[in-house]
């Protein structure tokens, strides 16, 4: 996304999708929330995508901010 693009704020807000996805993973046994993603690989995948998007979008914000 470019400096004046509407994609950057949209992608930053789209990262909120990761919060319920991580809550639905099988991190540790619990009874108050159902586990949708039972395999640990899902948690690793969601966390890696969350971390990558954080680094990429944060660096874009810092590059476009001072201009």
Short mmCIF file of C-alpha atoms in Angstrom, two decimals:
data_model
loop_
_atom_site.label_atom_id
_atom_site.label_comp_id
_atom_site.label_asym_id
_atom_site.label_seq_id
_atom_site.Cartn_x
_atom_site.Cartn_y
_atom_site.Cartn_z
CA UNK A 1 0.00 0.00 0.00
CA UNK A 2 1.10 3.51 -0.77
CA UNK A 3 1.18 6.57 1.44
CA UNK A 4 -2.31 7.82 0.54
CA UNK A 5 -3.82 4.38 0.11
CA UNK A 6 -6.84 3.29 2.10
CA UNK A 7 -5.39 -0.21 2.28
CA UNK A 8 -3.03 0.50 5.16
CA UNK A 9 -5.69 1.46 7.75
CA UNK A 10 -7.91 -1.34 6.46
CA UNK A 11 -5.18 -3.93 6.87
CA UNK A 12 -4.34 -2.66 10.35
CA UNK A 13 -7.98 -3.01 11.39
CA UNK A 14 -8.19 -6.42 9.71
CA UNK A 15 -5.57 -7.66 12.16
CA UNK A 16 -8.33 -7.70 14.79
CA UNK A 17 -9.47 -10.96 13.21
CA UNK A 18 -6.47 -12.65 14.78
CA UNK A 19 -7.74 -12.09 18.33
CA UNK A 20 -10.73 -14.47 18.15
CA UNK A 21 -8.71 -16.92 16.03
CA UNK A 22 -6.06 -17.14 18.73
CA UNK A 23 -8.70 -17.48 21.45
CA UNK A 24 -10.25 -20.44 19.62
CA UNK A 25 -6.96 -22.36 19.50
CA UNK A 26 -6.09 -25.16 21.88
CA UNK A 27 -3.53 -23.26 23.95
CA UNK A 28 -4.33 -24.91 27.26
CA UNK A 29 -7.31 -26.92 28.50
CA UNK A 30 -10.28 -24.75 29.42
CA UNK A 31 -14.03 -25.13 29.72
CA UNK A 32 -15.38 -21.60 29.18
CA UNK A 33 -14.61 -21.40 25.43
CA UNK A 34 -14.89 -24.05 22.77
CA UNK A 35 -11.77 -25.14 20.93
CA UNK A 36 -12.22 -24.92 17.17
CA UNK A 37 -8.59 -25.36 16.11
CA UNK A 38 -7.42 -28.46 17.98
CA UNK A 39 -3.97 -28.90 16.44
CA UNK A 40 -1.08 -26.79 17.74
CA UNK A 41 0.04 -26.01 14.19
CA UNK A 42 -2.93 -23.65 13.82
CA UNK A 43 -1.77 -21.62 16.79
CA UNK A 44 1.75 -21.42 15.37
CA UNK A 45 0.41 -20.39 11.95
CA UNK A 46 -1.89 -17.69 13.36
CA UNK A 47 0.84 -16.35 15.65
CA UNK A 48 3.38 -16.25 12.80
CA UNK A 49 0.93 -14.43 10.52
CA UNK A 50 0.06 -12.03 13.34
CA UNK A 51 3.74 -11.31 14.00
CA UNK A 52 4.60 -10.89 10.31
CA UNK A 53 1.68 -8.52 9.72
CA UNK A 54 2.68 -6.55 12.81
CA UNK A 55 6.23 -6.07 11.60
CA UNK A 56 5.26 -5.28 8.03
CA UNK A 57 2.43 -2.87 8.79
CA UNK A 58 4.28 -1.15 11.64
CA UNK A 59 7.28 -0.51 9.41
CA UNK A 60 4.99 0.90 6.71
CA UNK A 61 3.37 3.22 9.25
CA UNK A 62 6.77 4.42 10.41
CA UNK A 63 7.95 4.98 6.84
CA UNK A 64 4.84 6.91 5.79
CA UNK A 65 4.32 8.78 9.06
CA UNK A 66 6.99 11.50 8.90
CA UNK A 67 6.18 12.50 5.32
#
